[in-house]
């Protein structure tokens, strides 16, 4: 079974899946075992690894360390750049920043990464990445040099999602940006989920299990949290997120 098939199976078995994002610059190798143990306990469905700004030089070792502990749970690269590729991962989200108008992030970096991914025989999951305005400028916005989709212009977001569906993307990632002031609005998630059959990943600025549950109720297939777990050591939090997402 491919990692993508596993994700689809999770969605149909649980209604929605919970992804934990580990940014190598924030979740250091020495802190990983606790968060990974709590994640298993909570039945987290996949780990996303990556960051918009990678300052840690040993990405490959980082993935290798995570893979030692993750048993059957997919480890999927969520790359912020071409330097975030590793044969040790189960798959990579092959992102195209469709919300922007910077061809480098739509097809440029993809062309640079594709031959490496091919050589490593890494599963590539084509993903339309849509940045959504979320208050203050986010790192993803700044680093990509693109404008996000206006948060109250649902029709523009739906048009982008339809284009992504017609272009054959397997997943759509609705992204508020790491540490976003406001997460992606439920009206936008709902409108997109009504317009396309492509599974929706929603992340950025989700701080409470209740907020995560609202994203699922609006139509998210997968919810991602990153920052909140890095800044909060309460071991019950991952469990509360997982149960809110799985039972919504
Ligand atoms: C960022 O969507 C992810 O790319 C997660 O965001 O760190 O704000 O949870 P947070």
CSV table of C-alpha atoms and ligand atoms in Angstrom, one decimal:
chain,number,residue,atom,x,y,z
A,1,UNK,CA,0.0,0.0,0.0
A,2,UNK,CA,1.4,3.4,-0.9
A,3,UNK,CA,1.5,6.2,1.7
A,4,UNK,CA,-1.3,8.0,-0.3
A,5,UNK,CA,-3.5,4.9,-0.2
A,6,UNK,CA,-2.9,4.7,3.6
A,7,UNK,CA,-4.1,8.3,3.9
A,8,UNK,CA,-7.2,7.6,1.9
A,9,UNK,CA,-7.9,4.5,4.1
A,10,UNK,CA,-7.5,6.6,7.2
A,11,UNK,CA,-10.0,9.1,5.9
A,12,UNK,CA,-12.5,6.5,5.1
A,13,UNK,CA,-12.1,4.6,8.4
A,14,UNK,CA,-12.0,7.6,10.8
A,15,UNK,CA,-13.7,10.4,8.8
A,16,UNK,CA,-10.6,12.6,9.1
A,17,UNK,CA,-6.9,12.2,9.9
A,18,UNK,CA,-4.6,14.0,12.3
A,19,UNK,CA,-1.1,15.0,11.1
A,20,UNK,CA,1.6,16.2,13.5
A,21,UNK,CA,4.1,18.6,11.9
A,22,UNK,CA,7.7,18.3,13.1
A,23,UNK,CA,9.9,21.2,12.0
A,24,UNK,CA,13.6,20.2,12.4
A,25,UNK,CA,14.4,23.8,13.4
A,26,UNK,CA,12.0,23.7,16.3
A,27,UNK,CA,11.5,20.0,17.4
A,28,UNK,CA,15.1,19.0,17.9
A,29,UNK,CA,16.2,15.3,17.7
A,30,UNK,CA,16.7,15.1,21.5
A,31,UNK,CA,13.1,16.1,22.1
A,32,UNK,CA,11.6,13.7,19.6
A,33,UNK,CA,11.1,10.5,21.6
A,34,UNK,CA,8.5,12.1,24.0
A,35,UNK,CA,6.4,13.7,21.3
A,36,UNK,CA,6.6,10.5,19.1
A,37,UNK,CA,5.5,8.3,22.1
A,38,UNK,CA,2.6,10.7,22.8
A,39,UNK,CA,1.6,10.6,19.2
A,40,UNK,CA,1.4,6.8,19.0
A,41,UNK,CA,-0.6,6.8,22.2
A,42,UNK,CA,-3.0,9.3,20.7
A,43,UNK,CA,-3.2,7.4,17.3
A,44,UNK,CA,-1.8,10.2,15.2
A,45,UNK,CA,-2.2,9.3,11.5
A,46,UNK,CA,1.0,10.7,9.9
A,47,UNK,CA,4.0,12.9,10.6
A,48,UNK,CA,4.8,15.8,8.3
A,49,UNK,CA,8.4,16.8,8.4
A,50,UNK,CA,9.7,20.1,7.0
A,51,UNK,CA,9.8,23.9,7.4
A,52,UNK,CA,9.7,27.1,5.3
A,53,UNK,CA,13.2,28.0,6.5
A,54,UNK,CA,15.5,25.0,7.2
A,55,UNK,CA,18.5,26.0,9.3
A,56,UNK,CA,19.3,22.5,10.5
A,57,UNK,CA,21.9,20.9,8.2
A,58,UNK,CA,21.2,17.2,8.9
A,59,UNK,CA,17.7,16.7,7.4
A,60,UNK,CA,18.4,13.2,6.2
A,61,UNK,CA,19.5,12.1,9.7
A,62,UNK,CA,16.5,13.8,11.2
A,63,UNK,CA,14.1,11.7,9.1
A,64,UNK,CA,16.2,8.6,9.8
A,65,UNK,CA,15.8,9.2,13.5
A,66,UNK,CA,12.1,9.7,13.3
A,67,UNK,CA,11.6,6.6,11.1
A,68,UNK,CA,13.3,4.5,13.9
A,69,UNK,CA,10.3,5.2,16.2
A,70,UNK,CA,7.3,5.6,13.9
A,71,UNK,CA,6.5,1.9,13.1
A,72,UNK,CA,3.6,1.9,10.5
A,73,UNK,CA,2.7,5.5,10.8
A,74,UNK,CA,3.7,7.3,7.5
A,75,UNK,CA,6.5,9.9,7.6
A,76,UNK,CA,5.9,12.4,4.9
A,77,UNK,CA,8.1,15.2,3.9
A,78,UNK,CA,6.4,18.6,3.7
A,79,UNK,CA,9.2,20.5,2.0
A,80,UNK,CA,10.0,24.2,2.2
A,81,UNK,CA,12.7,23.8,-0.5
A,82,UNK,CA,14.7,21.4,-2.7
A,83,UNK,CA,17.1,20.7,0.2
A,84,UNK,CA,14.3,18.9,2.0
A,85,UNK,CA,14.4,15.5,0.3
A,86,UNK,CA,15.3,12.2,1.9
A,87,UNK,CA,15.1,8.5,0.9
A,88,UNK,CA,14.3,7.6,4.5
A,89,UNK,CA,10.8,9.1,4.3
A,90,UNK,CA,7.7,7.2,3.1
A,91,UNK,CA,6.6,9.9,0.8
A,92,UNK,CA,6.9,13.6,-0.1
A,93,UNK,CA,4.1,16.1,-0.6
A,94,UNK,CA,5.0,17.3,-4.1
A,95,UNK,CA,3.8,20.8,-3.5
A,96,UNK,CA,3.0,23.5,-6.1
A,97,UNK,CA,2.2,26.9,-4.7
A,98,UNK,CA,-0.9,27.5,-6.8
A,99,UNK,CA,-2.2,30.4,-4.8
A,100,UNK,CA,0.8,32.5,-5.8
A,101,UNK,CA,2.0,33.9,-9.2
A,102,UNK,CA,5.6,33.1,-8.8
A,103,UNK,CA,6.5,30.4,-11.4
A,104,UNK,CA,9.5,29.3,-9.4
A,105,UNK,CA,7.3,27.9,-6.7
A,106,UNK,CA,4.7,26.6,-9.1
A,107,UNK,CA,7.0,24.6,-11.4
A,108,UNK,CA,10.6,25.8,-10.9
A,109,UNK,CA,11.7,24.0,-7.7
A,110,UNK,CA,9.6,21.0,-8.7
A,111,UNK,CA,11.7,20.5,-11.9
A,112,UNK,CA,14.9,20.7,-9.8
A,113,UNK,CA,13.6,18.2,-7.2
A,114,UNK,CA,11.9,15.7,-9.5
A,115,UNK,CA,15.0,13.9,-10.8
A,116,UNK,CA,16.3,13.5,-7.2
A,117,UNK,CA,12.9,12.1,-6.0
A,118,UNK,CA,12.9,9.7,-9.0
A,119,UNK,CA,16.4,8.5,-8.2
A,120,UNK,CA,15.5,8.0,-4.5
A,121,UNK,CA,12.3,6.1,-5.5
A,122,UNK,CA,10.4,8.3,-3.1
A,123,UNK,CA,6.6,8.4,-3.4
A,124,UNK,CA,5.6,11.9,-4.6
A,125,UNK,CA,2.0,13.0,-3.7
A,126,UNK,CA,1.0,15.9,-5.9
A,127,UNK,CA,-0.4,18.6,-3.7
A,128,UNK,CA,-1.8,22.0,-4.6
A,129,UNK,CA,-0.6,24.3,-1.8
A,130,UNK,CA,-2.9,27.3,-1.2
A,131,UNK,CA,-1.8,29.9,1.2
A,132,UNK,CA,-4.6,31.8,2.9
A,133,UNK,CA,-4.3,35.2,4.4
A,134,UNK,CA,-4.2,34.8,8.2
A,135,UNK,CA,-3.4,38.1,9.9
A,136,UNK,CA,0.3,38.9,10.2
A,137,UNK,CA,2.6,37.9,7.4
A,138,UNK,CA,3.8,34.3,7.8
A,139,UNK,CA,7.2,32.8,7.1
A,140,UNK,CA,5.7,30.8,4.1
A,141,UNK,CA,4.3,34.1,2.6
A,142,UNK,CA,7.6,36.0,3.1
A,143,UNK,CA,9.8,33.2,1.9
A,144,UNK,CA,7.8,32.5,-1.2
A,145,UNK,CA,7.3,36.2,-2.0
A,146,UNK,CA,3.7,35.6,-2.9
A,147,UNK,CA,0.4,37.0,-1.8
A,148,UNK,CA,-1.9,34.6,0.0
A,149,UNK,CA,-5.6,34.2,-1.0
A,150,UNK,CA,-7.8,36.9,0.7
A,151,UNK,CA,-9.4,35.1,3.6
A,152,UNK,CA,-12.9,36.5,3.0
A,153,UNK,CA,-12.9,35.9,-0.8
A,154,UNK,CA,-14.2,32.4,-0.7
A,155,UNK,CA,-15.1,32.5,-4.5
A,156,UNK,CA,-11.4,33.1,-5.4
A,157,UNK,CA,-10.3,30.2,-3.1
A,158,UNK,CA,-12.9,27.9,-4.7
A,159,UNK,CA,-11.7,28.8,-8.2
A,160,UNK,CA,-8.2,27.9,-7.2
A,161,UNK,CA,-9.4,24.5,-5.8
A,162,UNK,CA,-11.3,23.8,-8.9
A,163,UNK,CA,-8.2,24.5,-11.0
A,164,UNK,CA,-6.2,22.2,-8.8
A,165,UNK,CA,-8.8,19.4,-9.2
A,166,UNK,CA,-8.9,19.8,-13.0
A,167,UNK,CA,-5.1,19.8,-13.1
A,168,UNK,CA,-5.2,16.4,-11.3
A,169,UNK,CA,-3.7,17.2,-7.9
A,170,UNK,CA,-4.2,14.4,-5.4
A,171,UNK,CA,-4.5,16.6,-2.4
A,172,UNK,CA,-5.2,20.3,-1.6
A,173,UNK,CA,-3.4,21.9,1.4
A,174,UNK,CA,-5.2,25.0,2.7
A,175,UNK,CA,-2.5,26.7,4.7
A,176,UNK,CA,-2.8,29.6,7.1
A,177,UNK,CA,1.0,29.4,7.7
A,178,UNK,CA,2.9,28.2,10.7
A,179,UNK,CA,1.8,30.1,13.8
A,180,UNK,CA,-0.9,31.9,11.9
A,181,UNK,CA,-2.8,34.5,13.9
A,182,UNK,CA,-6.1,33.2,12.4
A,183,UNK,CA,-6.6,29.7,10.9
A,184,UNK,CA,-8.3,29.0,7.6
A,185,UNK,CA,-12.0,30.1,7.8
A,186,UNK,CA,-14.6,27.3,8.0
A,187,UNK,CA,-16.7,29.0,5.3
A,188,UNK,CA,-13.8,28.6,2.9
A,189,UNK,CA,-13.2,25.0,3.8
A,190,UNK,CA,-16.9,24.2,3.5
A,191,UNK,CA,-17.2,25.9,0.1
A,192,UNK,CA,-14.1,24.1,-1.3
A,193,UNK,CA,-15.2,20.7,0.1
A,194,UNK,CA,-18.5,21.2,-1.7
A,195,UNK,CA,-16.9,22.1,-5.0
A,196,UNK,CA,-14.2,19.4,-5.3
A,197,UNK,CA,-13.7,15.8,-4.3
A,198,UNK,CA,-10.0,16.2,-3.7
A,199,UNK,CA,-9.1,15.6,0.0
A,200,UNK,CA,-8.3,18.8,1.9
A,201,UNK,CA,-5.5,19.2,4.4
A,202,UNK,CA,-6.0,22.2,6.6
A,203,UNK,CA,-3.3,23.7,8.8
A,204,UNK,CA,-1.8,26.8,10.3
A,205,UNK,CA,-2.7,28.5,13.6
A,206,UNK,CA,-4.9,25.7,14.9
A,207,UNK,CA,-4.5,26.0,18.7
A,208,UNK,CA,-7.3,24.0,20.3
A,209,UNK,CA,-9.0,20.7,19.7
A,210,UNK,CA,-12.3,22.5,19.4
A,211,UNK,CA,-10.9,24.6,16.5
A,212,UNK,CA,-9.6,21.4,14.9
A,213,UNK,CA,-13.0,19.8,15.2
A,214,UNK,CA,-14.6,22.8,13.5
A,215,UNK,CA,-12.3,22.3,10.5
A,216,UNK,CA,-13.3,18.7,10.1
A,217,UNK,CA,-17.0,19.6,10.5
A,218,UNK,CA,-16.5,22.1,7.7
A,219,UNK,CA,-15.0,19.5,5.4
A,220,UNK,CA,-11.3,19.1,6.1
A,221,UNK,CA,-10.1,15.5,5.5
A,222,UNK,CA,-6.8,16.0,7.4
A,223,UNK,CA,-5.9,18.5,10.1
A,224,UNK,CA,-2.3,19.6,10.9
A,225,UNK,CA,-0.9,21.0,14.1
A,226,UNK,CA,2.8,22.1,14.6
A,227,UNK,CA,3.5,25.1,16.8
A,228,UNK,CA,1.0,24.4,19.5
A,229,UNK,CA,2.7,21.0,20.4
A,230,UNK,CA,6.1,22.6,20.3
A,231,UNK,CA,5.1,25.3,22.7
A,232,UNK,CA,2.9,23.2,25.1
A,233,UNK,CA,4.3,20.2,27.0
A,234,UNK,CA,1.0,18.9,28.2
A,235,UNK,CA,1.0,15.2,27.2
A,236,UNK,CA,-2.8,15.1,27.0
A,237,UNK,CA,-3.0,17.7,24.2
A,238,UNK,CA,-2.1,15.4,21.3
A,239,UNK,CA,-4.7,12.9,22.5
A,240,UNK,CA,-7.3,15.7,22.8
A,241,UNK,CA,-6.6,16.8,19.2
A,242,UNK,CA,-6.7,13.3,17.9
A,243,UNK,CA,-10.0,12.5,19.5
A,244,UNK,CA,-11.5,15.8,18.4
A,245,UNK,CA,-10.4,15.2,14.8
A,246,UNK,CA,-11.4,11.5,14.7
A,247,UNK,CA,-14.8,12.0,16.3
A,248,UNK,CA,-16.1,15.1,14.5
B,1,LIG,C1,2.2,24.9,9.0
B,1,LIG,O1,0.1,24.0,8.7
B,1,LIG,C2,1.2,23.9,9.4
B,1,LIG,O2,2.7,24.7,7.8
B,1,LIG,C3,1.0,23.9,10.9
B,1,LIG,O3,0.8,25.2,11.4
B,1,LIG,O4,2.5,25.3,13.3
B,1,LIG,O5,0.6,26.9,13.2
B,1,LIG,O6,0.2,24.5,13.7
B,1,LIG,P1,1.0,25.5,13.0
